XYZ file of C-alpha atoms in Angstrom:
442
model
C 0.350 0.277 -0.081
C 0.987 3.589 -0.628
C 1.345 6.437 1.464
C -0.313 9.533 1.545
C 2.411 11.731 -1.001
C 3.950 14.507 1.198
C 3.256 17.921 -0.016
C 4.721 19.134 -3.223
C 5.479 22.639 -1.352
C 7.536 20.643 0.751
C 8.714 18.069 -0.845
C 9.661 21.693 -3.456
C 11.652 22.739 0.572
C 13.511 19.926 1.282
C 14.890 19.798 -2.619
C 16.019 23.179 -2.264
C 17.447 22.298 0.953
C 19.418 19.427 -0.805
C 20.378 21.656 -3.661
C 21.755 24.159 -1.504
C 24.574 21.312 -0.031
C 25.117 20.118 -3.269
C 27.144 19.353 -6.803
C 26.158 17.129 -8.957
C 24.178 15.782 -7.557
C 26.742 14.753 -3.719
C 25.626 16.636 -1.355
C 28.842 16.022 1.206
C 31.805 17.534 -0.216
C 33.826 15.198 -1.276
C 36.692 14.767 1.302
C 34.013 14.344 3.776
C 32.789 10.998 1.669
C 36.403 9.560 1.095
C 36.862 6.051 2.339
C 39.451 4.137 3.997
C 41.393 2.610 0.797
C 38.741 0.225 0.077
C 42.051 -2.418 0.802
C 42.136 -1.988 3.802
C 38.920 -0.525 5.075
C 37.579 -4.053 6.628
C 40.548 -5.081 8.034
C 40.255 -1.487 10.555
C 39.101 -1.311 13.828
C 35.521 -1.289 14.691
C 33.773 -0.005 11.919
C 30.510 1.675 12.877
C 27.904 1.402 10.882
C 24.436 3.216 11.229
C 21.088 1.548 9.857
C 18.317 3.256 9.562
C 15.468 0.357 9.494
C 11.561 0.042 9.263
C 11.314 -3.416 11.549
C 8.318 -3.508 13.580
C 8.836 -4.531 16.494
C 8.727 -7.915 16.493
C 10.929 -8.080 13.607
C 13.631 -5.421 15.757
C 13.443 -7.895 18.246
C 15.042 -11.173 16.403
C 17.034 -8.663 14.346
C 19.140 -7.583 17.293
C 18.655 -10.782 18.832
C 19.084 -12.960 16.419
C 20.161 -11.644 13.047
C 23.017 -8.716 14.243
C 25.086 -11.596 16.446
C 25.436 -13.345 13.692
C 26.804 -10.516 11.922
C 29.473 -9.042 14.218
C 30.626 -12.654 14.640
C 31.683 -13.287 10.997
C 33.063 -9.489 10.650
C 34.179 -8.316 14.451
C 35.564 -5.103 13.915
C 31.934 -4.111 11.786
C 29.436 -2.766 14.699
C 25.685 -2.165 13.611
C 23.955 0.549 14.459
C 19.550 0.088 13.817
C 17.817 3.242 14.317
C 14.190 2.161 14.364
C 12.230 4.849 12.590
C 8.383 4.506 12.618
C 7.253 3.732 8.923
C 5.133 7.424 8.252
C 4.064 9.696 5.622
C 6.425 11.627 7.310
C 9.688 9.836 7.348
C 10.774 10.163 3.371
C 10.881 14.465 4.556
C 12.504 12.929 7.620
C 14.931 11.603 5.320
C 15.538 14.182 3.345
C 16.058 17.120 6.393
C 18.573 13.910 7.746
C 20.854 13.632 3.757
C 20.457 18.035 3.944
C 22.162 18.289 7.648
C 24.243 15.617 6.806
C 23.373 13.051 9.184
C 22.094 9.911 6.986
C 23.176 7.184 7.965
C 25.617 4.318 6.488
C 22.583 1.815 5.228
C 19.363 2.091 5.651
C 15.948 -0.003 4.806
C 12.978 1.565 2.920
C 9.833 1.059 1.054
C 10.803 0.048 -2.880
C 8.831 2.845 -4.249
C 11.337 5.196 -2.148
C 13.921 4.239 -4.568
C 14.019 5.676 -7.006
C 13.610 9.229 -5.595
C 16.613 8.740 -4.239
C 18.845 7.683 -6.389
C 17.345 10.941 -8.784
C 18.290 12.868 -6.353
C 21.660 11.897 -6.072
C 22.021 10.038 -2.423
C 22.619 6.214 -2.453
C 25.407 4.753 -4.135
C 24.813 3.146 -7.275
C 26.066 -0.629 -6.752
C 26.927 -2.429 -10.675
C 30.063 -1.689 -10.191
C 30.475 -3.218 -6.347
C 32.167 -6.166 -5.899
C 30.518 -9.677 -6.682
C 26.983 -7.492 -7.975
C 26.674 -9.763 -11.392
C 25.979 -12.556 -9.148
C 24.131 -11.362 -6.343
C 22.121 -9.917 -8.930
C 20.516 -12.889 -10.094
C 19.726 -14.591 -7.154
C 16.180 -13.128 -6.062
C 12.742 -14.158 -6.834
C 10.739 -13.097 -10.274
C 11.023 -9.272 -11.100
C 12.455 -8.417 -7.444
C 15.854 -6.786 -8.445
C 14.299 -4.215 -10.789
C 12.016 -2.459 -7.884
C 16.098 -1.174 -7.072
C 16.389 -0.180 -11.523
C 16.578 3.406 -11.490
C 17.536 4.378 -15.618
C 18.723 1.490 -15.857
C 21.598 1.849 -13.351
C 20.714 -0.468 -9.578
C 20.671 1.167 -5.936
C 19.731 -1.326 -4.156
C 18.622 -4.994 -2.951
C 15.371 -6.819 -1.868
C 15.999 -7.559 1.245
C 12.522 -9.281 1.999
C 8.737 -8.895 -0.244
C 5.470 -8.732 -0.109
C 2.950 -10.036 -2.965
C -0.783 -10.273 -3.574
C -2.731 -13.337 -4.327
C -5.910 -14.338 -5.011
C -8.000 -15.511 -1.390
C -10.969 -17.769 -2.283
C -14.267 -17.825 0.528
C -14.035 -22.678 -0.454
C -17.341 -22.604 1.236
C -19.078 -20.400 -0.760
C -17.225 -22.318 -4.195
C -17.276 -25.565 -3.434
C -21.375 -24.864 -2.485
C -20.978 -24.014 -6.302
C -19.615 -27.736 -6.906
C -15.748 -26.693 -6.740
C -13.380 -28.439 -4.611
C -10.502 -26.151 -5.596
C -9.762 -22.934 -6.092
C -10.874 -21.504 -9.749
C -7.900 -21.045 -12.126
C -9.182 -18.438 -14.592
C -11.565 -16.218 -13.844
C -14.507 -17.703 -16.330
C -15.011 -20.399 -13.965
C -14.572 -17.469 -10.772
C -17.281 -15.827 -12.898
C -19.847 -18.944 -13.645
C -19.265 -20.204 -10.061
C -20.911 -16.932 -8.516
C -24.313 -16.737 -11.693
C -24.609 -20.237 -9.995
C -24.597 -18.975 -7.035
C -27.435 -15.417 -8.146
C -30.601 -17.020 -7.090
C -29.642 -17.871 -3.828
C -26.475 -14.584 -2.659
C -28.327 -12.403 -4.468
C -25.309 -9.538 -3.366
C -22.567 -11.790 -3.724
C -19.989 -10.519 -6.455
C -17.070 -12.600 -8.433
C -13.950 -10.247 -6.970
C -13.546 -7.498 -4.182
C -10.732 -4.747 -5.021
C -8.955 -2.541 -2.383
C -9.284 0.567 -4.030
C -8.966 1.858 -7.994
C -4.824 2.862 -7.987
C -2.354 0.586 -8.842
C -1.507 -1.766 -6.262
C -5.688 -2.746 -5.906
C -6.209 -3.218 -10.000
C -2.074 -3.346 -11.358
C -2.877 -7.542 -11.392
C -6.028 -7.339 -12.495
C -5.419 -4.880 -15.510
C -1.691 -6.914 -16.552
C -4.066 -10.270 -16.376
C -5.814 -9.066 -18.909
C -3.234 -8.107 -21.490
C -2.843 -3.638 -20.527
C 1.104 -2.311 -20.166
C 1.212 0.750 -18.765
C 4.746 1.541 -19.985
C 7.627 0.294 -22.412
C 10.007 -1.775 -20.614
C 12.362 1.510 -20.011
C 9.038 3.172 -18.025
C 10.232 6.257 -20.810
C 7.086 7.168 -22.209
C 3.296 5.801 -22.349
C 1.560 6.691 -25.116
C 1.306 3.362 -27.219
C 1.155 1.097 -24.220
C -1.864 2.670 -21.608
C -3.184 3.903 -24.952
C -2.677 0.433 -27.035
C -5.592 -1.817 -28.817
C -4.826 -4.441 -25.220
C -4.435 -1.957 -22.466
C -7.670 -0.267 -23.848
C -9.668 -3.813 -23.798
C -7.839 -4.763 -20.479
C -9.761 -1.672 -19.002
C -13.571 -2.633 -20.862
C -13.291 -5.334 -19.064
C -12.836 -3.642 -15.436
C -15.500 -1.342 -16.198
C -18.070 -4.168 -17.708
C -17.449 -5.749 -14.716
C -17.447 -3.485 -12.278
C -21.151 -2.075 -14.583
C -22.269 -6.399 -13.767
C -21.439 -6.924 -10.123
C -18.515 -8.919 -10.658
C -16.390 -6.385 -8.864
C -18.002 -5.365 -6.027
C -18.587 -1.809 -5.174
C -15.399 -1.693 -2.854
C -12.814 -0.788 -6.226
C -14.683 2.376 -5.356
C -16.699 3.279 -1.799
C -14.468 0.706 0.127
C -17.586 -1.615 1.312
C -17.837 -4.103 1.283
C -14.014 -4.048 2.836
C -12.575 -6.754 0.828
C -11.453 -8.863 4.563
C -14.781 -8.584 6.290
C -15.805 -9.250 2.331
C -14.745 -12.406 2.206
C -14.773 -14.454 6.057
C -18.815 -13.297 6.081
C -19.503 -14.015 2.586
C -20.156 -11.558 0.691
C -17.155 -11.914 -1.645
C -15.822 -15.073 -3.922
C -12.234 -13.579 -4.226
C -10.357 -10.446 -2.772
C -6.654 -10.588 -3.450
C -4.233 -9.464 -0.553
C -0.809 -9.891 0.821
C 0.639 -12.776 3.461
C -1.130 -10.442 5.478
C -4.382 -11.287 5.570
C -3.402 -14.265 7.647
C -0.813 -13.305 9.863
C -3.777 -10.594 11.233
C -6.773 -13.435 10.771
C -4.702 -16.397 12.693
C -5.788 -15.103 16.270
C -9.290 -13.458 17.610
C -12.363 -14.049 16.061
C -11.895 -14.718 12.204
C -9.300 -17.843 13.732
C -12.234 -19.849 12.631
C -13.541 -17.978 9.093
C -10.113 -18.484 7.900
C -10.912 -22.260 7.758
C -12.706 -21.518 4.551
C -10.409 -19.578 2.671
C -8.518 -20.357 0.698
C -5.091 -18.701 -1.407
C -4.169 -19.716 -5.014
C -2.547 -18.198 -7.398
C -4.303 -15.374 -9.486
C -6.608 -16.440 -11.761
C -6.295 -16.522 -15.731
C -7.105 -18.003 -19.004
C -3.845 -18.842 -20.064
C -2.604 -19.527 -16.614
C -1.541 -18.495 -13.717
C -1.970 -14.653 -13.458
C 0.354 -11.381 -12.807
C 0.646 -9.599 -9.134
C 2.361 -6.962 -7.886
C 5.441 -6.737 -5.942
C 5.534 -4.528 -2.637
C 8.993 -5.039 0.363
C 11.526 -3.164 1.186
C 14.569 -2.905 -0.459
C 18.506 -2.128 1.153
C 20.583 0.497 0.032
C 23.770 2.501 0.307
C 24.108 6.019 1.257
C 26.673 7.229 -0.907
C 28.214 10.004 1.473
C 29.379 6.446 3.814
C 32.681 6.904 4.837
C 32.626 3.073 5.286
C 31.084 2.030 1.641
C 33.269 -0.993 1.414
C 32.250 -2.635 5.042
C 28.570 -1.242 4.345
C 28.301 -3.562 1.380
C 29.756 -6.787 3.108
C 26.641 -6.213 5.426
C 24.313 -6.067 2.285
C 25.818 -8.649 1.141
C 25.786 -10.745 3.878
C 21.758 -9.580 4.607
C 20.791 -11.586 1.213
C 21.970 -14.872 2.228
C 20.677 -18.299 3.373
C 20.505 -17.587 6.723
C 19.851 -14.066 7.611
C 17.056 -13.862 5.623
C 15.085 -17.337 6.921
C 15.916 -16.298 10.405
C 14.019 -12.962 9.162
C 10.915 -15.259 7.445
C 10.077 -16.644 11.439
C 8.702 -12.690 11.692
C 6.544 -13.218 8.440
C 8.480 -11.307 6.389
C 8.939 -13.690 2.622
C 12.849 -13.781 2.124
C 14.119 -12.747 -1.573
C 16.812 -15.358 -2.812
C 15.499 -18.194 -4.520
C 17.983 -20.277 -3.170
C 16.064 -20.396 0.047
C 13.090 -20.490 -1.166
C 13.239 -23.337 -3.455
C 15.756 -25.716 -1.358
C 13.703 -29.105 -0.295
C 16.827 -30.032 1.792
C 16.932 -26.915 4.096
C 15.465 -27.173 6.826
C 15.266 -23.902 8.288
C 12.628 -23.284 4.759
C 11.148 -26.314 5.852
C 10.501 -24.679 9.520
C 9.384 -21.612 8.363
C 7.246 -22.981 5.090
C 5.395 -25.122 8.616
C 4.965 -22.273 10.532
C 3.677 -19.833 8.146
C 2.242 -21.641 5.516
C 0.994 -19.212 3.741
C 4.458 -19.049 2.378
C 4.676 -21.313 -0.392
C 1.939 -19.798 -2.657
C 2.668 -16.269 -1.551
C 6.551 -16.837 -2.955
C 4.996 -19.060 -6.590
C 2.409 -15.442 -7.212
C 5.687 -13.840 -6.028
C 7.907 -15.046 -9.463
C 4.799 -13.793 -11.383
C 4.740 -10.855 -10.060
C 5.795 -6.920 -11.589
C 6.730 -4.346 -10.034
C 4.924 -0.544 -10.263
C 8.045 1.067 -12.741
C 10.954 2.456 -10.663
C 10.704 5.787 -11.361
C 10.959 8.867 -9.429
C 7.253 10.168 -10.351
C 5.049 7.064 -8.758
C 3.528 8.445 -6.599
C 1.839 11.055 -9.108
C 1.768 8.750 -12.005
C -0.287 6.619 -9.513
C -2.086 9.061 -9.033
C -2.819 10.051 -12.890
C -3.389 6.605 -12.813
C -5.481 5.916 -10.130
C -8.252 8.921 -11.198
C -8.488 7.674 -14.562
C -9.361 3.932 -13.642
C -11.893 6.378 -10.450
C -13.743 8.739 -13.854
C -14.636 5.128 -15.986
C -15.807 3.502 -13.517
C -18.129 5.995 -12.167
C -19.205 6.990 -15.679
C -17.399 11.033 -14.905
C -15.290 10.085 -18.385
C -16.145 8.312 -21.511
C -12.978 5.069 -20.942
C -11.470 5.797 -24.511
C -11.113 10.105 -23.150
C -10.029 9.058 -19.715
C -7.867 7.215 -20.753
C -6.365 9.680 -23.896
C -5.845 12.227 -20.579
C -3.920 9.746 -18.584
C -1.861 9.032 -21.029
C -1.078 12.815 -21.564
C -0.429 13.613 -17.660
C 1.748 9.627 -17.835
C 3.757 10.744 -20.461
C 4.983 14.416 -19.029
C 5.766 12.761 -15.984
C 7.917 10.239 -16.883
C 10.248 12.748 -19.202
C 10.109 14.521 -15.577
C 11.988 11.926 -13.733
């Protein structure tokens, strides 16, 4: 989910502070940025790296008591100083203010959609030339590494991930004659039609919202494309025949009641809708089970089952969320910081943090049947396995510095179309022009 956008005036104020202290996007004087000789830096005594993160209290406890001791045992001359930050709409502004005041950390775990914004400002280290990057780039599930790409270069590593997959109300689907989750939307819609007389208010699908996090999985699965593969333009893609057909399908299904009103009104809420029997399917991240596994909803979960997003041509396409590790280019200990970042992508720390409910990012961990840690984690978090499978069939939101504005424009387009405020073709063409301008400005 995306946070509320910070105001344009506040952002420009922070940007002005940045520009006042930088030259060629470098916010710290060259002499201040110079690290020790890379060949000897890690051999120097007691390097301290400041690491900002947004871990929850449980994640923080596991990280500090189980993960950090392992790293510092392996690298006794490197100490990590963790600093917990609340993930709020103000955090990004706080980061910009810290950069302007030369008080930024060495490393940070941040929301994936923030990486291109900070990369554009020139405050992040580009990783492609660092030791071992070509090899480490290949180890991640699906398209996760692409969330760190900005203008063809890479500025972070995916440390944990999330995605959305289909959650089905199996009680109702069994009543409609299905013994397993439908593999196609046609099968799902047919099940709703068989139940419509008994449950006239039943919808096939509940979607949280009109924005990218809510509708891109359907838009992509129905054959739509938001931009070209290099994220330089929407024209010829968002307004292509395939994309227009995908949007028409969303509109038709909304008008026919196959997609519930929640996409515009928020009611019925997707969680409530699936648990109470108002919806046959929703799409949700793995925390759906984490949140509902205890308390009043625990028994209701027995009626649900996760499955891949349906698609008549095979498994559908979902959307990538999660956090990346980034290295600030003002760090005086880049080699040590890079060692820590690479180590966090290895199986042991990834497996330990999975115990808190964070989905790991490395392929070797996910699919190694001989790895006892993985087997234990799958037993503890039985919903990991299907989410990992869906993650391999997920795409990133365009990793561009203007994504927040593009997301707002895309959401308005969908809202205009579904609410009949604008004709479909007019709404799409209007948004294509605005998104093209935003992509040119990034």
